[in-house]
CSV table of C-alpha atoms in Angstrom, one decimal:
chain,number,residue,atom,x,y,z
A,1,MET,CA,-19.2,-27.1,136.9
A,2,SER,CA,-22.6,-26.0,137.8
A,3,GLN,CA,-25.1,-24.6,135.3
A,4,GLY,CA,-25.0,-21.2,137.1
A,5,GLU,CA,-21.3,-21.0,136.7
A,6,ASP,CA,-21.7,-21.6,132.9
A,7,ARG,CA,-24.3,-18.9,132.6
A,8,ARG,CA,-22.0,-16.5,134.4
A,9,ARG,CA,-19.2,-17.2,131.9
A,10,GLU,CA,-21.5,-16.7,128.9
A,11,ARG,CA,-22.8,-13.2,130.1
A,12,PRO,CA,-20.8,-10.5,128.4
A,13,ARG,CA,-18.5,-8.5,130.3
A,14,SER,CA,-19.7,-5.0,131.0
A,15,LEU,CA,-17.4,-2.3,129.4
A,16,SER,CA,-16.0,0.5,131.3
A,17,ARG,CA,-16.8,4.1,130.6
A,18,GLU,CA,-13.3,4.8,129.3
A,19,GLU,CA,-13.5,1.8,126.9
A,20,ARG,CA,-16.8,3.0,125.5
A,21,MET,CA,-15.4,6.4,125.0
A,22,ARG,CA,-12.3,5.1,123.2
A,23,ARG,CA,-14.4,3.0,120.9
A,24,LYS,CA,-16.6,5.9,120.1
A,25,ARG,CA,-13.7,8.0,119.3
A,26,GLU,CA,-12.4,5.3,116.9
A,27,ARG,CA,-15.7,5.1,115.2
A,28,LEU,CA,-15.7,8.9,114.8
A,29,LYS,CA,-12.2,8.8,113.4
A,30,ARG,CA,-13.2,6.1,110.9
A,31,ARG,CA,-16.2,8.1,109.8
A,32,ARG,CA,-14.1,11.2,109.4
A,33,ARG,CA,-11.6,9.3,107.3
A,34,ILE,CA,-14.4,7.9,105.2
A,35,ALA,CA,-15.9,11.4,104.9
A,36,ILE,CA,-12.5,12.9,104.0
A,37,ALA,CA,-11.8,10.1,101.5
A,38,ALA,CA,-15.2,10.7,100.0
A,39,LEU,CA,-14.6,14.4,99.9
A,40,CYS,CA,-11.2,13.9,98.3
A,41,GLY,CA,-12.7,11.7,95.8
A,42,ALA,CA,-15.3,14.2,95.0
A,43,VAL,CA,-12.7,16.9,94.8
A,44,LEU,CA,-10.6,14.8,92.5
A,45,VAL,CA,-13.6,14.1,90.3
A,46,LEU,CA,-14.4,17.8,90.3
A,47,ILE,CA,-10.8,18.6,89.4
A,48,LEU,CA,-10.8,16.1,86.6
A,49,ILE,CA,-14.1,17.5,85.3
A,50,ILE,CA,-12.6,21.0,85.5
A,51,VAL,CA,-9.4,19.9,83.7
A,52,GLY,CA,-11.5,18.3,81.1
A,53,ILE,CA,-13.6,21.4,80.6
A,54,VAL,CA,-10.5,23.6,80.5
A,55,THR,CA,-8.9,21.3,77.9
A,56,LEU,CA,-12.0,21.2,75.8
A,57,VAL,CA,-12.3,25.0,75.9
A,58,ARG,CA,-8.6,25.3,75.1
A,59,ASN,CA,-9.1,23.0,72.2
A,60,LEU,CA,-12.0,24.9,71.0
A,61,ILE,CA,-10.2,28.2,71.3
A,62,SER,CA,-7.1,26.7,69.6
A,63,GLY,CA,-9.2,25.3,66.8
A,64,GLY,CA,-10.9,28.7,66.4
A,65,ASP,CA,-7.5,30.4,66.3
A,66,GLU,CA,-6.3,27.9,63.8
A,67,SER,CA,-9.4,28.6,61.7
A,68,ASN,CA,-8.9,32.3,62.1
A,69,SER,CA,-5.2,31.8,61.2
A,70,GLY,CA,-6.3,29.9,58.2
A,71,LYS,CA,-8.7,32.7,57.3
A,72,LYS,CA,-6.0,35.2,57.8
A,73,ALA,CA,-3.6,33.2,55.7
A,74,GLY,CA,-6.3,32.9,53.1
A,75,GLN,CA,-6.9,36.6,53.2
A,76,ALA,CA,-3.2,37.2,52.9
A,77,SER,CA,-3.2,34.9,49.9
A,78,ASP,CA,-6.1,36.8,48.5
A,79,LEU,CA,-4.3,40.0,49.1
A,80,THR,CA,-1.3,38.7,47.3
A,81,ILE,CA,-3.5,37.7,44.3
A,82,GLU,CA,-5.1,41.1,44.3
A,83,GLU,CA,-1.7,42.7,44.4
A,84,GLN,CA,-0.6,40.6,41.5
A,85,GLN,CA,-3.8,41.6,39.6
A,86,ALA,CA,-3.1,45.2,40.4
A,87,GLN,CA,0.4,44.9,39.1
A,88,GLU,CA,-0.9,43.3,36.0
A,89,GLU,CA,-3.5,46.1,35.6
A,90,GLU,CA,-0.8,48.7,36.1
A,91,LYS,CA,1.2,47.1,33.3
A,92,GLU,CA,-1.9,47.0,31.1
A,93,THR,CA,-2.6,50.7,31.8
A,94,GLU,CA,0.9,51.9,31.0
A,95,PRO,CA,0.7,54.6,28.4
A,96,VAL,CA,1.3,53.6,24.8
A,97,SER,CA,2.5,56.2,22.3
A,98,ILE,CA,2.5,55.8,18.5
A,99,THR,CA,3.8,58.1,15.8
A,100,ILE,CA,1.9,58.4,12.6
A,101,SER,CA,3.4,59.9,9.4
A,102,ALA,CA,1.2,61.3,6.6
A,103,ALA,CA,2.2,62.3,3.1
A,104,GLY,CA,0.3,63.5,0.1
A,105,ASP,CA,-0.5,62.4,-3.4
A,106,CYS,CA,1.3,59.3,-4.7
A,107,THR,CA,0.8,58.6,-8.4
A,108,LEU,CA,2.7,55.4,-9.0
A,109,GLY,CA,2.5,55.4,-12.7
A,110,THR,CA,1.9,57.7,-15.7
A,111,ASP,CA,-0.6,58.9,-18.2
A,112,GLU,CA,-0.3,57.0,-21.5
A,113,TYR,CA,-0.1,60.4,-23.3
A,114,PHE,CA,2.9,61.6,-21.3
A,115,ASN,CA,6.4,61.5,-22.6
A,116,ALA,CA,7.5,58.0,-21.8
A,117,SER,CA,11.2,58.8,-21.4
A,118,THR,CA,10.6,61.3,-18.6
A,119,SER,CA,7.8,59.4,-16.9
A,120,LEU,CA,7.8,57.7,-13.5
A,121,ASN,CA,7.7,54.4,-15.3
A,122,ALA,CA,11.0,55.1,-17.0
A,123,PHE,CA,12.6,55.7,-13.6
A,124,TYR,CA,11.1,52.5,-12.3
A,125,ASN,CA,12.5,50.5,-15.2
A,126,SER,CA,16.0,52.0,-14.7
A,127,ASN,CA,16.2,52.1,-10.9
A,128,GLY,CA,13.7,49.6,-9.5
A,129,ALA,CA,11.1,50.1,-6.8
A,130,GLU,CA,13.4,51.0,-3.9
A,131,TYR,CA,14.7,54.1,-5.7
A,132,PHE,CA,11.6,56.3,-5.2
A,133,LEU,CA,11.2,56.6,-1.4
A,134,ARG,CA,14.9,56.0,-0.6
A,135,ASN,CA,15.4,59.4,0.9
A,136,VAL,CA,12.4,59.4,3.2
A,137,LYS,CA,12.5,55.7,4.1
A,138,PRO,CA,14.5,56.3,7.3
A,139,ILE,CA,11.7,58.6,8.5
A,140,PHE,CA,8.9,56.1,7.6
A,141,GLU,CA,10.8,53.2,9.2
A,142,ALA,CA,11.2,55.1,12.4
A,143,ASP,CA,7.4,55.8,12.8
A,144,ASP,CA,4.7,53.3,13.6
A,145,LEU,CA,2.3,53.9,10.7
A,146,THR,CA,2.7,55.8,7.4
A,147,ILE,CA,-0.3,56.9,5.4
A,148,VAL,CA,-0.4,58.3,1.8
A,149,ASN,CA,-3.0,59.1,-0.8
A,150,MET,CA,-2.7,56.5,-3.6
A,151,GLU,CA,-3.9,58.5,-6.6
A,152,GLY,CA,-4.0,56.2,-9.7
A,153,THR,CA,-4.6,52.6,-10.5
A,154,LEU,CA,-2.5,49.4,-10.5
A,155,THR,CA,-4.0,47.5,-13.3
A,156,GLU,CA,-3.6,46.0,-16.8
A,157,GLU,CA,-6.9,47.4,-18.0
A,158,THR,CA,-6.8,49.3,-21.3
A,159,THR,CA,-10.1,51.1,-21.4
A,160,ARG,CA,-9.3,54.6,-20.3
A,161,GLN,CA,-11.9,56.8,-18.8
A,162,ASP,CA,-12.7,59.9,-20.9
A,163,LYS,CA,-10.9,62.5,-18.8
A,164,THR,CA,-7.9,64.9,-19.0
A,165,TYR,CA,-5.5,62.7,-17.0
A,166,ALA,CA,-5.7,59.0,-16.3
A,167,PHE,CA,-3.0,57.1,-14.4
A,168,LYS,CA,-2.1,53.5,-14.2
A,169,ALA,CA,0.9,51.2,-13.6
A,170,PRO,CA,1.5,47.4,-13.2
A,171,ALA,CA,0.5,45.8,-9.9
A,172,GLU,CA,4.2,45.3,-9.0
A,173,TYR,CA,4.5,49.1,-8.5
A,174,ALA,CA,3.0,48.6,-5.1
A,175,GLN,CA,6.5,47.6,-4.1
A,176,ILE,CA,7.4,51.3,-4.3
A,177,LEU,CA,5.3,51.8,-1.1
A,178,THR,CA,6.4,48.6,0.7
A,179,SER,CA,10.1,49.3,0.0
A,180,GLY,CA,9.7,52.7,1.5
A,181,SER,CA,7.9,51.5,4.6
A,182,VAL,CA,4.5,52.9,3.8
A,183,GLU,CA,1.8,50.8,5.5
A,184,ALA,CA,-1.6,52.4,4.5
A,185,ALA,CA,-3.1,54.2,1.5
A,186,ASN,CA,-6.3,56.1,0.9
A,187,LEU,CA,-8.1,55.2,-2.3
A,188,ALA,CA,-11.0,57.7,-2.2
A,189,ASN,CA,-10.0,60.1,-4.9
A,190,ASN,CA,-10.8,61.2,-8.5
A,191,HIS,CA,-8.2,58.8,-10.0
A,192,SER,CA,-9.2,55.5,-8.3
A,193,GLN,CA,-11.2,54.3,-11.3
A,194,ASP,CA,-9.2,55.9,-14.2
A,195,TYR,CA,-9.6,52.6,-16.2
A,196,GLY,CA,-13.0,51.6,-15.0
A,197,GLU,CA,-14.4,49.8,-12.0
A,198,LYS,CA,-12.1,46.8,-12.5
A,199,SER,CA,-9.0,49.1,-12.3
A,200,TYR,CA,-10.2,50.1,-8.8
A,201,THR,CA,-10.6,46.5,-7.7
A,202,ASP,CA,-7.3,45.6,-9.3
A,203,THR,CA,-5.6,48.3,-7.3
A,204,ILE,CA,-7.2,47.0,-4.1
A,205,GLU,CA,-6.0,43.5,-4.9
A,206,ALA,CA,-2.4,44.7,-5.7
A,207,LEU,CA,-2.2,46.6,-2.4
A,208,ASP,CA,-3.7,43.8,-0.4
A,209,ALA,CA,-1.1,41.4,-2.0
A,210,ALA,CA,1.7,43.8,-0.9
A,211,GLY,CA,0.4,44.0,2.6
A,212,ILE,CA,-0.7,47.6,2.4
A,213,THR,CA,-3.8,48.5,4.3
A,214,ASN,CA,-6.1,50.4,1.9
A,215,PHE,CA,-9.4,52.2,2.6
A,216,GLY,CA,-11.7,54.8,1.1
A,217,TYR,CA,-15.4,55.4,0.3
A,218,ASP,CA,-17.4,52.9,2.3
A,219,ARG,CA,-14.3,50.7,2.9
A,220,THR,CA,-12.9,51.6,6.3
A,221,ALA,CA,-10.0,49.9,8.1
A,222,VAL,CA,-9.0,49.4,11.7
A,223,VAL,CA,-5.4,48.5,12.2
A,224,ASP,CA,-3.5,47.5,15.4
A,225,VAL,CA,-0.5,49.7,15.8
A,226,ASN,CA,1.6,48.6,18.8
A,227,GLY,CA,-1.6,47.6,20.7
A,228,VAL,CA,-3.5,50.8,19.7
A,229,LYS,CA,-6.4,50.4,17.3
A,230,VAL,CA,-6.3,53.1,14.6
A,231,GLY,CA,-9.4,53.6,12.5
A,232,LEU,CA,-8.9,54.9,8.9
A,233,VAL,CA,-11.7,56.6,7.0
A,234,GLY,CA,-11.3,57.9,3.4
A,235,THR,CA,-13.8,60.5,2.0
A,236,TYR,CA,-14.2,61.9,-1.5
A,237,GLU,CA,-15.7,65.4,-1.5
A,238,LEU,CA,-15.2,66.5,-5.1
A,239,ALA,CA,-18.3,64.9,-6.6
A,240,ASP,CA,-20.8,65.5,-3.8
A,241,GLY,CA,-19.5,68.5,-1.8
A,242,MET,CA,-21.2,68.6,1.6
A,243,GLY,CA,-23.3,65.6,0.5
A,244,CYS,CA,-20.5,63.3,1.6
A,245,GLU,CA,-20.8,64.4,5.2
A,246,ASP,CA,-23.4,61.8,6.3
A,247,GLY,CA,-21.4,58.9,4.9
A,248,MET,CA,-18.2,60.3,6.5
A,249,ILE,CA,-19.9,60.4,9.9
A,250,ALA,CA,-21.3,56.9,9.5
A,251,ASN,CA,-17.8,55.6,8.7
A,252,ILE,CA,-16.3,57.3,11.8
A,253,LYS,CA,-19.0,55.6,13.9
A,254,ALA,CA,-18.3,52.3,12.2
A,255,VAL,CA,-14.6,52.3,13.1
A,256,GLU,CA,-15.4,53.4,16.6
A,257,GLU,CA,-17.7,50.4,17.0
A,258,GLN,CA,-14.8,48.2,15.9
A,259,GLY,CA,-12.8,49.6,18.8
A,260,ALA,CA,-10.8,52.3,17.2
A,261,GLN,CA,-9.0,54.4,19.8
A,262,VAL,CA,-7.5,56.9,17.3
A,263,VAL,CA,-9.6,57.9,14.3
A,264,ILE,CA,-8.0,59.4,11.2
A,265,VAL,CA,-10.1,60.8,8.4
A,266,SER,CA,-8.5,61.3,5.0
A,267,PHE,CA,-10.3,63.8,2.6
A,268,HIS,CA,-9.8,64.2,-1.1
A,269,TRP,CA,-11.1,67.8,-1.5
A,270,GLY,CA,-10.5,71.4,-2.4
A,271,LEU,CA,-9.3,73.3,-5.4
A,272,GLU,CA,-6.2,72.5,-7.4
A,273,LYS,CA,-3.3,74.9,-6.8
A,274,GLU,CA,-5.1,76.8,-4.1
A,275,ASN,CA,-3.2,77.3,-0.8
A,276,TYR,CA,-6.2,78.0,1.3
A,277,PRO,CA,-9.2,75.7,2.1
A,278,THR,CA,-12.7,76.2,0.7
A,279,GLU,CA,-15.7,76.6,2.9
A,280,ASN,CA,-16.6,73.0,2.3
A,281,GLN,CA,-13.2,71.8,3.5
A,282,VAL,CA,-13.5,73.7,6.7
A,283,ASN,CA,-17.0,72.6,7.4
A,284,LEU,CA,-16.3,69.0,6.7
A,285,ALA,CA,-13.1,69.0,8.7
A,286,HIS,CA,-14.9,70.5,11.7
A,287,SER,CA,-17.7,68.0,11.3
A,288,ALA,CA,-15.3,65.1,11.2
A,289,ILE,CA,-13.7,66.2,14.5
A,290,ASP,CA,-17.1,67.0,16.1
A,291,ASN,CA,-18.1,63.4,15.3
A,292,GLY,CA,-15.0,61.7,16.6
A,293,ALA,CA,-12.0,62.2,14.3
A,294,ASP,CA,-8.7,62.7,16.0
A,295,LEU,CA,-6.8,63.8,12.9
A,296,VAL,CA,-7.9,65.1,9.5
A,297,LEU,CA,-5.7,64.8,6.5
A,298,GLY,CA,-6.3,66.5,3.1
A,299,HIS,CA,-5.1,66.2,-0.5
A,300,HIS,CA,-6.0,67.0,-4.1
A,301,PRO,CA,-4.9,70.7,-4.4
A,302,HIS,CA,-1.4,69.4,-5.4
A,303,VAL,CA,0.1,72.2,-3.3
A,304,LEU,CA,0.5,72.9,0.4
A,305,GLU,CA,-2.3,74.4,2.5
A,306,GLY,CA,-2.4,75.4,6.2
A,307,ILE,CA,-2.8,73.4,9.4
A,308,GLU,CA,-5.7,74.3,11.8
A,309,VAL,CA,-6.0,73.2,15.4
A,310,TYR,CA,-9.7,72.7,16.1
A,311,ASN,CA,-10.9,71.6,19.5
A,312,GLY,CA,-7.4,70.3,20.2
A,313,LYS,CA,-7.3,68.2,17.0
A,314,ASN,CA,-5.2,68.9,13.9
A,315,ILE,CA,-6.5,69.5,10.4
A,316,VAL,CA,-3.9,69.3,7.6
A,317,TYR,CA,-5.9,70.8,4.8
A,318,SER,CA,-3.5,69.8,2.0
A,319,LEU,CA,-0.3,67.7,2.2
A,320,GLY,CA,0.6,68.5,-1.5
A,321,ASN,CA,2.1,66.0,-3.9
A,322,PHE,CA,4.6,63.4,-2.8
A,323,CYS,CA,5.8,60.6,-5.0
A,324,PHE,CA,4.0,62.1,-7.9
A,325,GLY,CA,4.0,60.6,-11.4
A,326,GLY,CA,1.3,63.0,-12.5
A,327,ASN,CA,3.7,65.7,-13.7
A,328,SER,CA,7.3,65.5,-14.8
A,329,ASN,CA,8.1,69.1,-13.8
A,330,PRO,CA,5.5,70.9,-11.7
A,331,SER,CA,6.2,74.5,-10.9
A,332,ASP,CA,5.6,74.0,-7.1
A,333,LYS,CA,7.6,71.1,-5.8
A,334,ASP,CA,7.3,71.9,-2.1
A,335,THR,CA,5.7,69.3,0.1
A,336,MET,CA,5.8,67.9,3.7
A,337,ILE,CA,5.6,64.9,5.9
A,338,PHE,CA,3.2,65.6,8.8
A,339,GLN,CA,3.8,63.6,11.9
A,340,GLN,CA,1.7,63.3,15.1
A,341,THR,CA,2.3,61.2,18.2
A,342,PHE,CA,-0.7,59.8,19.9
A,343,THR,CA,-0.7,58.5,23.5
A,344,VAL,CA,-3.3,56.1,24.8
A,345,GLN,CA,-3.7,55.3,28.5
A,346,ASN,CA,-6.4,53.3,30.2
A,347,GLY,CA,-8.0,52.9,26.8
A,348,GLU,CA,-8.4,56.7,26.4
A,349,LEU,CA,-6.6,59.1,24.1
A,350,ALA,CA,-4.5,61.6,26.0
A,351,GLU,CA,-5.2,65.3,25.3
A,352,ASP,CA,-1.9,66.3,23.9
A,353,ASN,CA,-0.7,67.6,20.6
A,354,VAL,CA,2.8,66.3,19.8
A,355,THR,CA,3.4,67.1,16.1
A,356,ASN,CA,6.3,67.4,13.8
A,357,ILE,CA,6.5,68.9,10.3
A,358,ILE,CA,9.2,67.7,8.0
A,359,PRO,CA,9.5,70.0,5.0
A,360,CYS,CA,10.3,68.2,1.8
A,361,ARG,CA,10.5,68.6,-2.0
A,362,ILE,CA,8.9,66.0,-4.3
A,363,SER,CA,12.2,65.6,-6.1
A,364,SER,CA,15.9,65.3,-5.0
A,365,ASP,CA,16.7,67.6,-8.0
A,366,PRO,CA,15.1,71.1,-7.8
A,367,SER,CA,15.2,71.6,-11.6
A,368,TYR,CA,12.8,68.8,-12.5
A,369,ASN,CA,10.8,65.9,-11.0
A,370,ASN,CA,12.8,62.8,-10.6
A,371,TYR,CA,10.0,61.3,-8.5
A,372,GLN,CA,12.2,61.0,-5.4
A,373,PRO,CA,10.8,63.0,-2.5
A,374,THR,CA,13.5,64.3,-0.3
A,375,PRO,CA,13.6,66.1,3.1
A,376,LEU,CA,14.9,69.7,3.0
A,377,GLU,CA,17.5,71.3,5.2
A,378,GLY,CA,18.7,74.8,6.1
A,379,ASP,CA,17.2,77.8,4.4
A,380,GLU,CA,15.0,75.7,2.1
A,381,ALA,CA,13.5,73.9,5.0
A,382,GLU,CA,12.8,77.2,6.7
A,383,ARG,CA,11.3,78.6,3.6
A,384,VAL,CA,8.8,75.8,3.3
A,385,LEU,CA,8.0,75.9,7.0
A,386,GLY,CA,7.4,79.7,6.6
A,387,ARG,CA,4.9,78.9,3.8
A,388,ILE,CA,3.0,76.5,6.0
A,389,GLU,CA,2.9,79.0,8.8
A,390,GLU,CA,1.6,81.7,6.5
A,391,TYR,CA,-1.2,79.5,5.1
A,392,SER,CA,-2.1,78.5,8.7
A,393,SER,CA,-2.2,81.9,10.2
A,394,GLY,CA,-5.7,82.8,9.1
A,395,LEU,CA,-7.3,79.5,10.2
């Protein structure tokens, strides 16, 4: 083979126009496929990015909802606690009512110059402590606090004061009060030291030992009565007249500072056997209420006096005698038990005036004093109530 023939064989064959066009179309198709694949890939990536963003946003929103749900749950829990606290507060602010009974002079002994056979001591020796308040015990047991004026001494002292009447009894006579459901006694009176200063402290010790709250002069008391704090103040007017006013006011403020919600002031004042109060009694009673007293109780006249309502508060000017060893046969044996119910709500005393007067006689026998105070019934009860109304009408 010649060299010219070899060169002719090595020269590439020229392509036809159709072949070129076909190849060009194939190249274009390949490029389109690549472009489409690239576009699809980009779209896929974009979709994945969008899906990721959406998922992230959803998670964030879901987390926020959960957080909000937690907050709401917490708020609901807080509301539940608040509701519980409100319920507890409602329970704490439910009104509390207490009934207080007051009776007059209790002389639990005798004067050494009295006839021993007819004395209170003789009845004690024969009948024991429970005899004396047996007929009023159901009344005192049903109330929440019973207050009397303890007029006399519980002592073994023998040095008698130089006075017309002086009373004493052994310390065990305090059981007369406890057996009759009496819980408190005023000692601010003209017989609290009949056998000297020691007879007074002996009386305090005897009453303390018996569990009887006692108060008077500068000794005040605040007692818890069914959750209500009751302040007790005892004032002696006979020696100083209106001069006792400042001390009385100071004692009222003292029990208020100790949290007293009800303040009761017990006065030993007035004139014996007088059924109407003196000017001092009225002035002191009004002053007591003006300065915070919620109830004023009076004793010493040994007879009943009227009841005044002053600024919505009660003043019982004289409760009379009660379990009274100071006279074996007084001409006036009428007496009473004064009761008042106090209601406290939200720490404040309600402005009401729920009272009850129980007419009594100091003896179960009208012919003499057997030292056994007894509630009256029927016409006798009406008679005593009529007397109290008469004495109260001018106040």
